[in-house]
Amino acid sequence: MRREEYQAFFKEGVQTLKTEGRYRVFAALERQTGKHPRALWHRPDGNVREVISWCSNDYLGMSQHRAVLDAAKSTLDAEGAGAGGTRNIAGCNHFHVELEAELADLHGKEAALLMTSGYVANEAALGAVGGMLPNAIMLSDELNHASMIAGVRASRAEKQIFRHNDIAHLEELLQAIDPARPKIIAFESVYSMDGDIAPIAEICDLADKYGALTYLDEVHAVGMYGPRGGGVAERDEVMDRVDLIEGTLAKAFGVVGGYVAGTDAAIDFIRSNASSFIFTTAPAPALAAAALTAVRHLKQSGQERAAQQRQAALLKEKVAAANLPQLPSVSHIVPIHVGDAATCKQASDMLLEDFGIYVQPINYPTVPRGTERLRFTPGPMHDDRMIEELVTALQHVWTTLNLPRELN
């Protein structure tokens, strides 16, 4: 191909996304300490407007907690901006080690391994474990996150997909596998696009019955559920039954990074074999110190979790009363069905332009075609008035665009 043909291919691909209404537009937001969920939107025309963010994964506002900020600032001044290398070559900082110990304790595990993101943690851990267990087979929930899918693919192990949260289908697959063959069941606790929760205990029952390893992604649950924020597995008192727990520091904990927790042997194995961990520069000390502070705070404080759950319940109640097509959710996530990519983008644009409400459209491939939606993540700092104003704006948008009120 000639050089211009490559460029034509790229342009055509982008145009296809625009035609389908799936082209992603990033809103340039300027977050303001102490004002979350308010932010300044830098419009493409150069003007600036205050908006309220309704789709942030900073679920509890911990990114702006004073103790977290102080930890980051003092460490930045004391130790500089970067880690200086990979964990193996000059980049292993004492805050990394302290944070790993704190995370292991959070999940009742012997050890934990810190990585640069939750995506990397899933790809690294699943890739290493699935790829090096002889003749392993991976059983993956059909709605698993892209990072888990990447990890399964990276392992090059055989994979089977079980229907979402379908225990009977999972058992059917397990029954057909050689009992002596290594098996890894990979699933999430809170599924972030639908807001539903996996039957962790039942999956662990099957793992015990058929000799499988369990790998649980708790990224949308750590900090949010359980007496100390250990996630749904802690809330349901089944942490000890899960072999490997993966989490993030970028959502409820408000910073950035990911991790895996498990036995000493399993974590040492991942540490020693996962190339995306071995060959990646370590997280900055200031970020590790901030995350350590956030984890410690949420272990002993349930105030943020309780306030968040209250506001999520209130929003669900108001959305239902307004006869908006709310998808069933038993978690803190509130998805509202639209069903068409272009219309979903139009609704999102109208909320932003007319009401100063920022929520991104969720389209394919994040969710299946025909299930496009707006996904709201109310937090403890979204007050009752904000919720009332949001629901009023949604009613206006649904009426103006003649959107369906019933779920298909």
mmCIF file of C-alpha atoms in Angstrom:
data_model
loop_
_atom_site.group_PDB
_atom_site.id
_atom_site.type_symbol
_atom_site.label_atom_id
_atom_site.label_comp_id
_atom_site.label_asym_id
_atom_site.label_seq_id
_atom_site.Cartn_x
_atom_site.Cartn_y
_atom_site.Cartn_z
ATOM 1 C CA MET A 1 0.000 0.000 0.000
ATOM 2 C CA ARG A 2 1.073 3.540 -0.693
ATOM 3 C CA ARG A 3 1.339 5.958 2.237
ATOM 4 C CA GLU A 4 -1.781 7.877 1.182
ATOM 5 C CA GLU A 5 -3.757 4.624 1.128
ATOM 6 C CA TYR A 6 -2.969 4.036 4.799
ATOM 7 C CA GLN A 7 -4.243 7.510 5.622
ATOM 8 C CA ALA A 8 -7.384 6.941 3.566
ATOM 9 C CA PHE A 9 -8.013 3.739 5.520
ATOM 10 C CA PHE A 10 -7.691 5.578 8.848
ATOM 11 C CA LYS A 11 -10.007 8.378 7.742
ATOM 12 C CA GLU A 12 -12.611 5.947 6.442
ATOM 13 C CA GLY A 13 -12.568 4.044 9.724
ATOM 14 C CA VAL A 14 -13.151 7.214 11.736
ATOM 15 C CA GLN A 15 -15.905 8.341 9.371
ATOM 16 C CA THR A 16 -17.687 5.023 9.854
ATOM 17 C CA LEU A 17 -17.729 5.630 13.607
ATOM 18 C CA LYS A 18 -19.144 9.123 13.064
ATOM 19 C CA THR A 19 -21.831 7.832 10.704
ATOM 20 C CA GLU A 20 -22.894 5.203 13.246
ATOM 21 C CA GLY A 21 -22.937 7.763 16.060
ATOM 22 C CA ARG A 22 -20.166 5.900 17.912
ATOM 23 C CA TYR A 23 -17.375 8.467 17.489
ATOM 24 C CA ARG A 24 -15.989 9.316 20.913
ATOM 25 C CA VAL A 25 -15.712 12.998 21.790
ATOM 26 C CA PHE A 26 -13.706 13.863 24.894
ATOM 27 C CA ALA A 27 -14.973 16.757 26.989
ATOM 28 C CA ALA A 28 -12.017 18.747 28.329
ATOM 29 C CA LEU A 29 -12.817 19.101 32.018
ATOM 30 C CA GLU A 30 -10.928 21.093 34.628
ATOM 31 C CA ARG A 31 -11.564 19.563 38.017
ATOM 32 C CA GLN A 32 -11.554 21.924 41.002
ATOM 33 C CA THR A 33 -10.389 20.803 44.403
ATOM 34 C CA GLY A 34 -13.198 20.947 46.927
ATOM 35 C CA LYS A 35 -15.945 21.361 44.312
ATOM 36 C CA HIS A 36 -16.457 17.767 43.108
ATOM 37 C CA PRO A 37 -18.684 16.854 41.259
ATOM 38 C CA ARG A 38 -18.585 20.339 39.752
ATOM 39 C CA ALA A 39 -15.972 20.987 37.072
ATOM 40 C CA LEU A 40 -15.157 23.514 34.379
ATOM 41 C CA TRP A 41 -15.856 22.449 30.815
ATOM 42 C CA HIS A 42 -13.456 23.965 28.264
ATOM 43 C CA ARG A 43 -15.628 24.081 25.176
ATOM 44 C CA PRO A 44 -14.183 23.634 21.674
ATOM 45 C CA ASP A 45 -15.025 27.296 20.948
ATOM 46 C CA GLY A 46 -12.727 28.420 23.773
ATOM 47 C CA ASN A 47 -15.455 29.353 26.244
ATOM 48 C CA VAL A 48 -15.532 27.860 29.741
ATOM 49 C CA ARG A 49 -18.650 26.713 31.576
ATOM 50 C CA GLU A 50 -19.258 25.049 34.930
ATOM 51 C CA VAL A 51 -20.879 21.624 34.677
ATOM 52 C CA ILE A 52 -21.791 18.803 37.036
ATOM 53 C CA SER A 53 -20.183 15.453 36.284
ATOM 54 C CA TRP A 54 -22.553 12.508 36.622
ATOM 55 C CA CYS A 55 -20.369 9.738 35.209
ATOM 56 C CA SER A 56 -17.110 9.976 37.149
ATOM 57 C CA ASN A 57 -15.570 6.816 38.583
ATOM 58 C CA ASP A 58 -14.266 8.921 41.478
ATOM 59 C CA TYR A 59 -17.220 7.386 43.274
ATOM 60 C CA LEU A 60 -16.565 8.751 46.771
ATOM 61 C CA GLY A 61 -14.682 11.933 45.897
ATOM 62 C CA MET A 62 -11.506 10.593 47.504
ATOM 63 C CA SER A 63 -9.349 12.231 44.833
ATOM 64 C CA GLN A 64 -10.044 15.512 46.645
ATOM 65 C CA HIS A 65 -9.935 14.302 50.234
ATOM 66 C CA ARG A 66 -7.577 16.536 52.223
ATOM 67 C CA ALA A 67 -5.545 13.688 53.718
ATOM 68 C CA VAL A 68 -5.049 12.124 50.274
ATOM 69 C CA LEU A 69 -3.936 15.439 48.801
ATOM 70 C CA ASP A 70 -1.550 16.094 51.677
ATOM 71 C CA ALA A 71 0.035 12.662 51.285
ATOM 72 C CA ALA A 72 0.592 13.229 47.567
ATOM 73 C CA LYS A 73 1.997 16.725 48.069
ATOM 74 C CA SER A 74 4.409 15.842 50.860
ATOM 75 C CA THR A 75 5.700 12.786 49.005
ATOM 76 C CA LEU A 76 6.084 14.735 45.777
ATOM 77 C CA ASP A 77 8.212 17.307 47.572
ATOM 78 C CA ALA A 78 10.207 14.695 49.441
ATOM 79 C CA GLU A 79 10.799 12.128 46.693
ATOM 80 C CA GLY A 80 10.204 13.768 43.312
ATOM 81 C CA ALA A 81 7.792 13.146 40.473
ATOM 82 C CA GLY A 82 8.660 9.666 39.210
ATOM 83 C CA ALA A 83 9.618 6.251 40.522
ATOM 84 C CA GLY A 84 12.857 6.167 38.541
ATOM 85 C CA GLY A 85 12.432 2.756 36.945
ATOM 86 C CA THR A 86 10.674 -0.575 36.973
ATOM 87 C CA ARG A 87 10.120 -2.286 40.302
ATOM 88 C CA ASN A 88 13.068 -4.540 39.491
ATOM 89 C CA ILE A 89 15.450 -1.727 38.528
ATOM 90 C CA ALA A 90 15.565 1.122 41.058
ATOM 91 C CA GLY A 91 11.801 1.768 41.008
ATOM 92 C CA CYS A 92 10.648 -0.164 44.080
ATOM 93 C CA ASN A 93 9.654 2.487 46.597
ATOM 94 C CA HIS A 94 8.813 1.938 50.255
ATOM 95 C CA PHE A 95 5.316 3.326 49.607
ATOM 96 C CA HIS A 96 4.774 0.564 47.039
ATOM 97 C CA VAL A 97 5.643 -2.050 49.639
ATOM 98 C CA GLU A 98 3.446 -0.451 52.321
ATOM 99 C CA LEU A 99 0.532 -0.148 49.905
ATOM 100 C CA GLU A 100 0.794 -3.797 48.894
ATOM 101 C CA ALA A 101 0.719 -4.866 52.531
ATOM 102 C CA GLU A 102 -2.348 -2.668 53.140
ATOM 103 C CA LEU A 103 -4.148 -4.114 50.103
ATOM 104 C CA ALA A 104 -3.366 -7.687 51.114
ATOM 105 C CA ASP A 105 -4.838 -6.936 54.544
ATOM 106 C CA LEU A 106 -7.898 -5.287 52.956
ATOM 107 C CA HIS A 107 -8.740 -8.548 51.179
ATOM 108 C CA GLY A 108 -7.584 -10.946 53.887
ATOM 109 C CA LYS A 109 -4.844 -12.305 51.635
ATOM 110 C CA GLU A 110 -1.200 -13.124 52.234
ATOM 111 C CA ALA A 111 0.160 -10.771 49.574
ATOM 112 C CA ALA A 112 -0.700 -8.208 46.907
ATOM 113 C CA LEU A 113 1.044 -6.845 43.839
ATOM 114 C CA LEU A 114 0.729 -3.210 42.749
ATOM 115 C CA MET A 115 0.550 -2.333 39.046
ATOM 116 C CA THR A 116 0.087 0.821 37.011
ATOM 117 C CA SER A 117 -3.623 0.296 36.290
ATOM 118 C CA GLY A 118 -6.480 -2.114 36.761
ATOM 119 C CA TYR A 119 -6.302 -2.921 33.050
ATOM 120 C CA VAL A 120 -2.651 -3.894 33.341
ATOM 121 C CA ALA A 121 -3.352 -5.935 36.485
ATOM 122 C CA ASN A 122 -5.988 -8.034 34.713
ATOM 123 C CA GLU A 123 -3.952 -8.492 31.570
ATOM 124 C CA ALA A 124 -0.805 -9.342 33.522
ATOM 125 C CA ALA A 125 -2.299 -11.716 36.072
ATOM 126 C CA LEU A 126 -4.675 -13.621 33.787
ATOM 127 C CA GLY A 127 -2.063 -13.757 31.054
ATOM 128 C CA ALA A 128 0.623 -15.151 33.341
ATOM 129 C CA VAL A 129 -1.508 -17.616 35.279
ATOM 130 C CA GLY A 130 -3.548 -18.869 32.334
ATOM 131 C CA GLY A 131 -0.556 -18.959 30.049
ATOM 132 C CA MET A 132 1.762 -20.935 32.319
ATOM 133 C CA LEU A 133 -0.566 -23.423 33.993
ATOM 134 C CA PRO A 134 -0.122 -26.519 31.783
ATOM 135 C CA ASN A 135 -3.099 -27.116 29.485
ATOM 136 C CA ALA A 136 -5.237 -24.622 31.402
ATOM 137 C CA ILE A 137 -8.723 -23.621 30.305
ATOM 138 C CA MET A 138 -10.219 -20.220 31.068
ATOM 139 C CA LEU A 139 -13.939 -19.848 31.795
ATOM 140 C CA SER A 140 -14.928 -16.207 31.364
ATOM 141 C CA ASP A 141 -18.234 -14.418 31.973
ATOM 142 C CA GLU A 142 -19.560 -13.035 28.698
ATOM 143 C CA LEU A 143 -19.755 -9.485 30.117
ATOM 144 C CA ASN A 144 -16.229 -9.372 31.520
ATOM 145 C CA HIS A 145 -14.298 -6.130 31.071
ATOM 146 C CA ALA A 146 -12.060 -5.625 28.044
ATOM 147 C CA SER A 147 -8.970 -5.917 30.261
ATOM 148 C CA MET A 148 -10.020 -9.392 31.400
ATOM 149 C CA ILE A 149 -10.655 -10.396 27.803
ATOM 150 C CA ALA A 150 -7.175 -9.085 26.957
ATOM 151 C CA GLY A 151 -5.697 -11.157 29.770
ATOM 152 C CA VAL A 152 -7.448 -14.303 28.597
ATOM 153 C CA ARG A 153 -6.226 -13.685 25.051
ATOM 154 C CA ALA A 154 -2.697 -12.956 26.255
ATOM 155 C CA SER A 155 -2.614 -16.301 28.037
ATOM 156 C CA ARG A 156 -3.229 -18.137 24.746
ATOM 157 C CA ALA A 157 -5.032 -20.739 26.807
ATOM 158 C CA GLU A 158 -8.218 -22.360 25.601
ATOM 159 C CA LYS A 159 -11.243 -20.325 26.664
ATOM 160 C CA GLN A 160 -14.942 -20.893 27.106
ATOM 161 C CA ILE A 161 -17.500 -18.135 27.641
ATOM 162 C CA PHE A 162 -20.365 -18.690 30.050
ATOM 163 C CA ARG A 163 -23.588 -16.736 29.892
ATOM 164 C CA HIS A 164 -23.633 -13.726 32.171
ATOM 165 C CA ASN A 165 -24.020 -14.738 35.835
ATOM 166 C CA ASP A 166 -25.514 -18.049 34.647
ATOM 167 C CA ILE A 167 -24.520 -20.655 37.231
ATOM 168 C CA ALA A 168 -26.224 -23.523 35.394
ATOM 169 C CA HIS A 169 -24.349 -22.761 32.169
ATOM 170 C CA LEU A 170 -21.049 -22.455 34.017
ATOM 171 C CA GLU A 171 -21.582 -25.834 35.642
ATOM 172 C CA GLU A 172 -22.503 -27.374 32.302
ATOM 173 C CA LEU A 173 -19.160 -26.216 30.898
ATOM 174 C CA LEU A 174 -17.218 -27.380 33.955
ATOM 175 C CA GLN A 175 -18.803 -30.828 33.836
ATOM 176 C CA ALA A 176 -17.486 -31.359 30.312
ATOM 177 C CA ILE A 177 -13.861 -30.566 31.192
ATOM 178 C CA ASP A 178 -11.340 -33.212 32.239
ATOM 179 C CA PRO A 179 -11.344 -33.105 36.074
ATOM 180 C CA ALA A 180 -7.541 -33.144 36.120
ATOM 181 C CA ARG A 181 -7.228 -30.142 33.826
ATOM 182 C CA PRO A 182 -6.407 -26.721 35.388
ATOM 183 C CA LYS A 183 -9.436 -24.422 35.235
ATOM 184 C CA ILE A 184 -9.694 -20.676 35.931
ATOM 185 C CA ILE A 185 -13.072 -18.996 36.396
ATOM 186 C CA ALA A 186 -12.755 -15.262 35.678
ATOM 187 C CA PHE A 187 -15.615 -12.959 36.628
ATOM 188 C CA GLU A 188 -16.467 -9.564 38.130
ATOM 189 C CA SER A 189 -18.385 -8.629 41.248
ATOM 190 C CA VAL A 190 -20.107 -5.408 40.116
ATOM 191 C CA TYR A 191 -20.620 -5.183 36.352
ATOM 192 C CA SER A 192 -20.176 -1.522 35.625
ATOM 193 C CA MET A 193 -22.484 -1.070 32.644
ATOM 194 C CA ASP A 194 -25.521 -2.902 34.045
ATOM 195 C CA GLY A 195 -24.964 -2.449 37.772
ATOM 196 C CA ASP A 196 -25.700 -6.071 38.588
ATOM 197 C CA ILE A 197 -23.638 -8.270 40.930
ATOM 198 C CA ALA A 198 -22.246 -11.761 40.463
ATOM 199 C CA PRO A 199 -23.320 -14.693 42.666
ATOM 200 C CA ILE A 200 -19.830 -15.045 44.108
ATOM 201 C CA ALA A 201 -20.630 -17.747 46.671
ATOM 202 C CA GLU A 202 -22.318 -19.949 44.071
ATOM 203 C CA ILE A 203 -19.394 -19.590 41.682
ATOM 204 C CA CYS A 204 -17.027 -20.522 44.510
ATOM 205 C CA ASP A 205 -19.197 -23.575 45.196
ATOM 206 C CA LEU A 206 -18.673 -24.692 41.607
ATOM 207 C CA ALA A 207 -14.958 -23.955 41.807
ATOM 208 C CA ASP A 208 -14.709 -26.180 44.886
ATOM 209 C CA LYS A 209 -16.745 -28.923 43.231
ATOM 210 C CA TYR A 210 -14.780 -28.992 39.984
ATOM 211 C CA GLY A 211 -11.315 -28.011 41.175
ATOM 212 C CA ALA A 212 -11.141 -24.565 39.571
ATOM 213 C CA LEU A 213 -9.199 -21.422 40.497
ATOM 214 C CA THR A 214 -11.341 -18.306 41.010
ATOM 215 C CA TYR A 215 -10.294 -14.878 39.722
ATOM 216 C CA LEU A 216 -12.546 -12.016 40.834
ATOM 217 C CA ASP A 217 -12.405 -8.477 39.449
ATOM 218 C CA GLU A 218 -13.643 -6.085 42.185
ATOM 219 C CA VAL A 219 -12.662 -2.781 40.548
ATOM 220 C CA HIS A 220 -16.146 -1.252 40.840
ATOM 221 C CA ALA A 221 -16.603 -2.580 44.373
ATOM 222 C CA VAL A 222 -13.384 -1.967 46.332
ATOM 223 C CA GLY A 223 -13.860 0.925 48.719
ATOM 224 C CA MET A 224 -17.603 0.755 48.062
ATOM 225 C CA TYR A 225 -18.847 -2.407 49.764
ATOM 226 C CA GLY A 226 -18.056 -4.317 52.932
ATOM 227 C CA PRO A 227 -17.309 -3.049 56.460
ATOM 228 C CA ARG A 228 -13.790 -1.942 55.431
ATOM 229 C CA GLY A 229 -14.344 -1.406 51.708
ATOM 230 C CA GLY A 230 -12.984 -4.805 50.709
ATOM 231 C CA GLY A 231 -15.667 -5.189 48.050
ATOM 232 C CA VAL A 232 -18.672 -7.408 47.491
ATOM 233 C CA ALA A 233 -16.699 -10.497 48.526
ATOM 234 C CA GLU A 234 -16.112 -8.883 51.915
ATOM 235 C CA ARG A 235 -19.759 -7.814 52.182
ATOM 236 C CA ASP A 236 -20.877 -11.361 51.393
ATOM 237 C CA GLU A 237 -18.211 -12.868 53.687
ATOM 238 C CA VAL A 238 -16.628 -14.989 50.942
ATOM 239 C CA MET A 239 -13.225 -13.307 50.506
ATOM 240 C CA ASP A 240 -11.458 -16.375 51.883
ATOM 241 C CA ARG A 241 -13.051 -18.530 49.170
ATOM 242 C CA VAL A 242 -11.758 -16.445 46.247
ATOM 243 C CA ASP A 243 -8.232 -17.336 45.092
ATOM 244 C CA LEU A 244 -7.223 -14.115 43.326
ATOM 245 C CA ILE A 245 -8.873 -10.709 43.780
ATOM 246 C CA GLU A 246 -8.085 -7.858 41.404
ATOM 247 C CA GLY A 247 -8.875 -4.250 42.209
ATOM 248 C CA THR A 248 -8.184 -0.665 41.259
ATOM 249 C CA LEU A 249 -7.006 2.458 43.046
ATOM 250 C CA ALA A 250 -8.542 4.714 40.402
ATOM 251 C CA LYS A 251 -12.219 4.585 41.328
ATOM 252 C CA ALA A 252 -13.442 4.617 44.935
ATOM 253 C CA PHE A 253 -9.895 5.247 46.195
ATOM 254 C CA GLY A 254 -9.598 8.259 43.882
ATOM 255 C CA VAL A 255 -6.015 7.896 42.648
ATOM 256 C CA VAL A 256 -4.632 5.555 39.938
ATOM 257 C CA GLY A 257 -3.222 2.041 39.745
ATOM 258 C CA GLY A 258 -4.326 -1.570 39.974
ATOM 259 C CA TYR A 259 -3.419 -4.648 41.968
ATOM 260 C CA VAL A 260 -3.926 -8.365 42.491
ATOM 261 C CA ALA A 261 -4.177 -10.029 45.910
ATOM 262 C CA GLY A 262 -3.816 -13.713 46.757
ATOM 263 C CA THR A 263 -1.522 -16.231 48.384
ATOM 264 C CA ASP A 264 2.208 -15.556 48.713
ATOM 265 C CA ALA A 265 2.912 -18.232 46.122
ATOM 266 C CA ALA A 266 0.394 -16.956 43.553
ATOM 267 C CA ILE A 267 1.434 -13.313 43.869
ATOM 268 C CA ASP A 268 5.134 -14.187 43.699
ATOM 269 C CA PHE A 269 4.409 -16.242 40.581
ATOM 270 C CA ILE A 270 2.652 -13.301 38.890
ATOM 271 C CA ARG A 271 5.378 -10.890 40.020
ATOM 272 C CA SER A 272 8.019 -13.139 38.503
ATOM 273 C CA ASN A 273 6.290 -13.942 35.203
ATOM 274 C CA ALA A 274 3.921 -11.136 34.121
ATOM 275 C CA SER A 275 5.811 -9.171 31.482
ATOM 276 C CA SER A 276 3.492 -6.153 31.582
ATOM 277 C CA PHE A 277 4.406 -5.792 35.262
ATOM 278 C CA ILE A 278 8.107 -6.617 34.926
ATOM 279 C CA PHE A 279 8.816 -4.219 32.065
ATOM 280 C CA THR A 280 6.666 -1.233 33.131
ATOM 281 C CA THR A 281 7.928 1.744 35.123
ATOM 282 C CA ALA A 282 6.570 1.656 38.650
ATOM 283 C CA PRO A 283 3.819 4.070 39.826
ATOM 284 C CA ALA A 284 5.071 7.416 41.122
ATOM 285 C CA PRO A 285 5.751 7.441 44.889
ATOM 286 C CA ALA A 286 3.353 10.362 45.389
ATOM 287 C CA LEU A 287 0.524 8.378 43.808
ATOM 288 C CA ALA A 288 1.317 5.320 45.916
ATOM 289 C CA ALA A 289 1.343 7.451 49.070
ATOM 290 C CA ALA A 290 -1.990 9.033 48.118
ATOM 291 C CA ALA A 291 -3.555 5.642 47.408
ATOM 292 C CA LEU A 292 -2.194 4.236 50.671
ATOM 293 C CA THR A 293 -3.857 7.087 52.553
ATOM 294 C CA ALA A 294 -7.166 6.573 50.743
ATOM 295 C CA VAL A 295 -7.198 2.826 51.424
ATOM 296 C CA ARG A 296 -6.418 3.341 55.099
ATOM 297 C CA HIS A 297 -9.097 6.003 55.431
ATOM 298 C CA LEU A 298 -11.861 3.939 53.816
ATOM 299 C CA LYS A 299 -10.947 0.914 55.916
ATOM 300 C CA GLN A 300 -12.030 2.760 59.043
ATOM 301 C CA SER A 301 -14.633 5.170 57.645
ATOM 302 C CA GLY A 302 -18.021 4.004 56.403
ATOM 303 C CA GLN A 303 -19.403 7.523 56.146
ATOM 304 C CA GLU A 304 -18.582 7.965 52.465
ATOM 305 C CA ARG A 305 -20.016 4.566 51.531
ATOM 306 C CA ALA A 306 -23.263 5.172 53.424
ATOM 307 C CA ALA A 307 -23.775 8.615 51.851
ATOM 308 C CA GLN A 308 -23.065 7.254 48.387
ATOM 309 C CA GLN A 309 -25.537 4.402 48.774
ATOM 310 C CA ARG A 310 -28.188 6.837 49.982
ATOM 311 C CA GLN A 311 -27.794 9.091 46.935
ATOM 312 C CA ALA A 312 -27.761 6.150 44.522
ATOM 313 C CA ALA A 313 -31.010 4.852 46.052
ATOM 314 C CA LEU A 314 -32.560 8.319 45.870
ATOM 315 C CA LEU A 315 -31.666 8.753 42.200
ATOM 316 C CA LYS A 316 -33.107 5.324 41.344
ATOM 317 C CA GLU A 317 -36.313 6.234 43.178
ATOM 318 C CA LYS A 318 -36.650 9.577 41.357
ATOM 319 C CA VAL A 319 -35.857 8.050 37.948
ATOM 320 C CA ALA A 320 -38.495 5.358 38.487
ATOM 321 C CA ALA A 321 -41.072 7.952 39.565
ATOM 322 C CA ALA A 322 -40.329 9.931 36.393
ATOM 323 C CA ASN A 323 -41.088 6.856 34.265
ATOM 324 C CA LEU A 324 -37.640 6.784 32.687
ATOM 325 C CA PRO A 325 -36.356 3.436 31.313
ATOM 326 C CA GLN A 326 -33.987 2.543 34.118
ATOM 327 C CA LEU A 327 -32.108 -0.739 33.707
ATOM 328 C CA PRO A 328 -32.251 -3.058 36.745
ATOM 329 C CA SER A 329 -29.316 -2.363 39.054
ATOM 330 C CA VAL A 330 -28.579 -3.614 42.549
ATOM 331 C CA SER A 331 -25.415 -1.546 42.881
ATOM 332 C CA HIS A 332 -24.427 2.114 42.975
ATOM 333 C CA ILE A 333 -24.580 2.383 39.168
ATOM 334 C CA VAL A 334 -27.729 3.824 37.565
ATOM 335 C CA PRO A 335 -28.030 3.025 33.832
ATOM 336 C CA ILE A 336 -30.853 4.485 31.725
ATOM 337 C CA HIS A 337 -31.653 2.779 28.436
ATOM 338 C CA VAL A 338 -31.685 4.672 25.120
ATOM 339 C CA GLY A 339 -31.167 1.892 22.564
ATOM 340 C CA ASP A 340 -29.537 3.747 19.680
ATOM 341 C CA ALA A 341 -26.000 5.099 19.380
ATOM 342 C CA ALA A 342 -26.753 8.348 17.532
ATOM 343 C CA THR A 343 -29.701 9.156 19.777
ATOM 344 C CA CYS A 344 -27.684 8.369 22.889
ATOM 345 C CA LYS A 345 -25.030 10.866 21.759
ATOM 346 C CA GLN A 346 -27.758 13.409 21.001
ATOM 347 C CA ALA A 347 -29.238 13.012 24.493
ATOM 348 C CA SER A 348 -25.794 13.380 26.073
ATOM 349 C CA ASP A 349 -25.082 16.528 24.041
ATOM 350 C CA MET A 350 -28.418 18.057 25.002
ATOM 351 C CA LEU A 351 -27.839 17.435 28.696
ATOM 352 C CA LEU A 352 -24.427 19.082 28.478
ATOM 353 C CA GLU A 353 -25.343 22.053 26.299
ATOM 354 C CA ASP A 354 -28.753 22.882 27.758
ATOM 355 C CA PHE A 355 -28.370 21.872 31.408
ATOM 356 C CA GLY A 356 -24.645 21.725 32.225
ATOM 357 C CA ILE A 357 -24.956 17.998 33.007
ATOM 358 C CA TYR A 358 -22.043 15.892 31.849
ATOM 359 C CA VAL A 359 -22.656 12.195 31.188
ATOM 360 C CA GLN A 360 -21.002 10.232 28.415
ATOM 361 C CA PRO A 361 -23.044 8.041 26.047
ATOM 362 C CA ILE A 362 -22.270 4.334 26.420
ATOM 363 C CA ASN A 363 -22.270 2.706 22.991
ATOM 364 C CA TYR A 364 -20.970 -0.405 21.225
ATOM 365 C CA PRO A 365 -18.489 -2.068 21.751
ATOM 366 C CA THR A 366 -18.715 -1.182 25.463
ATOM 367 C CA VAL A 367 -22.277 -2.536 25.417
ATOM 368 C CA PRO A 368 -24.099 -4.595 22.748
ATOM 369 C CA ARG A 369 -25.781 -2.754 19.894
ATOM 370 C CA GLY A 370 -29.352 -1.857 20.748
ATOM 371 C CA THR A 371 -28.555 -1.477 24.457
ATOM 372 C CA GLU A 372 -26.940 1.965 24.291
ATOM 373 C CA ARG A 373 -27.434 3.905 27.487
ATOM 374 C CA LEU A 374 -26.562 6.804 29.753
ATOM 375 C CA ARG A 375 -24.737 5.589 32.870
ATOM 376 C CA PHE A 376 -24.958 7.662 36.046
ATOM 377 C CA THR A 377 -22.745 7.275 39.098
ATOM 378 C CA PRO A 378 -24.208 9.365 41.924
ATOM 379 C CA GLY A 379 -21.839 10.037 44.779
ATOM 380 C CA PRO A 380 -22.001 11.436 48.300
ATOM 381 C CA MET A 381 -21.356 14.940 46.953
ATOM 382 C CA HIS A 382 -24.311 14.898 44.554
ATOM 383 C CA ASP A 383 -26.841 16.580 46.820
ATOM 384 C CA ASP A 384 -30.629 16.121 46.695
ATOM 385 C CA ARG A 385 -31.112 19.300 44.661
ATOM 386 C CA MET A 386 -28.653 18.085 42.006
ATOM 387 C CA ILE A 387 -30.619 14.848 41.747
ATOM 388 C CA GLU A 388 -33.907 16.729 41.331
ATOM 389 C CA GLU A 389 -32.375 18.922 38.618
ATOM 390 C CA LEU A 390 -30.934 15.900 36.824
ATOM 391 C CA VAL A 391 -34.266 14.081 36.704
ATOM 392 C CA THR A 392 -36.038 17.229 35.471
ATOM 393 C CA ALA A 393 -33.434 17.568 32.696
ATOM 394 C CA LEU A 394 -33.799 13.904 31.749
ATOM 395 C CA GLN A 395 -37.581 14.265 31.469
ATOM 396 C CA HIS A 396 -37.097 17.248 29.143
ATOM 397 C CA VAL A 397 -34.622 15.338 26.961
ATOM 398 C CA TRP A 398 -36.836 12.246 26.770
ATOM 399 C CA THR A 399 -39.833 14.354 25.757
ATOM 400 C CA THR A 400 -37.911 16.497 23.263
ATOM 401 C CA LEU A 401 -36.277 13.528 21.529
ATOM 402 C CA ASN A 402 -39.395 11.357 21.859
ATOM 403 C CA LEU A 403 -37.384 8.583 23.478
ATOM 404 C CA PRO A 404 -39.074 5.358 24.593
ATOM 405 C CA ARG A 405 -40.096 5.131 28.229
ATOM 406 C CA GLU A 406 -40.407 1.352 28.316
ATOM 407 C CA LEU A 407 -37.605 -1.200 28.308
ATOM 408 C CA ASN A 408 -37.715 -3.583 25.364
#
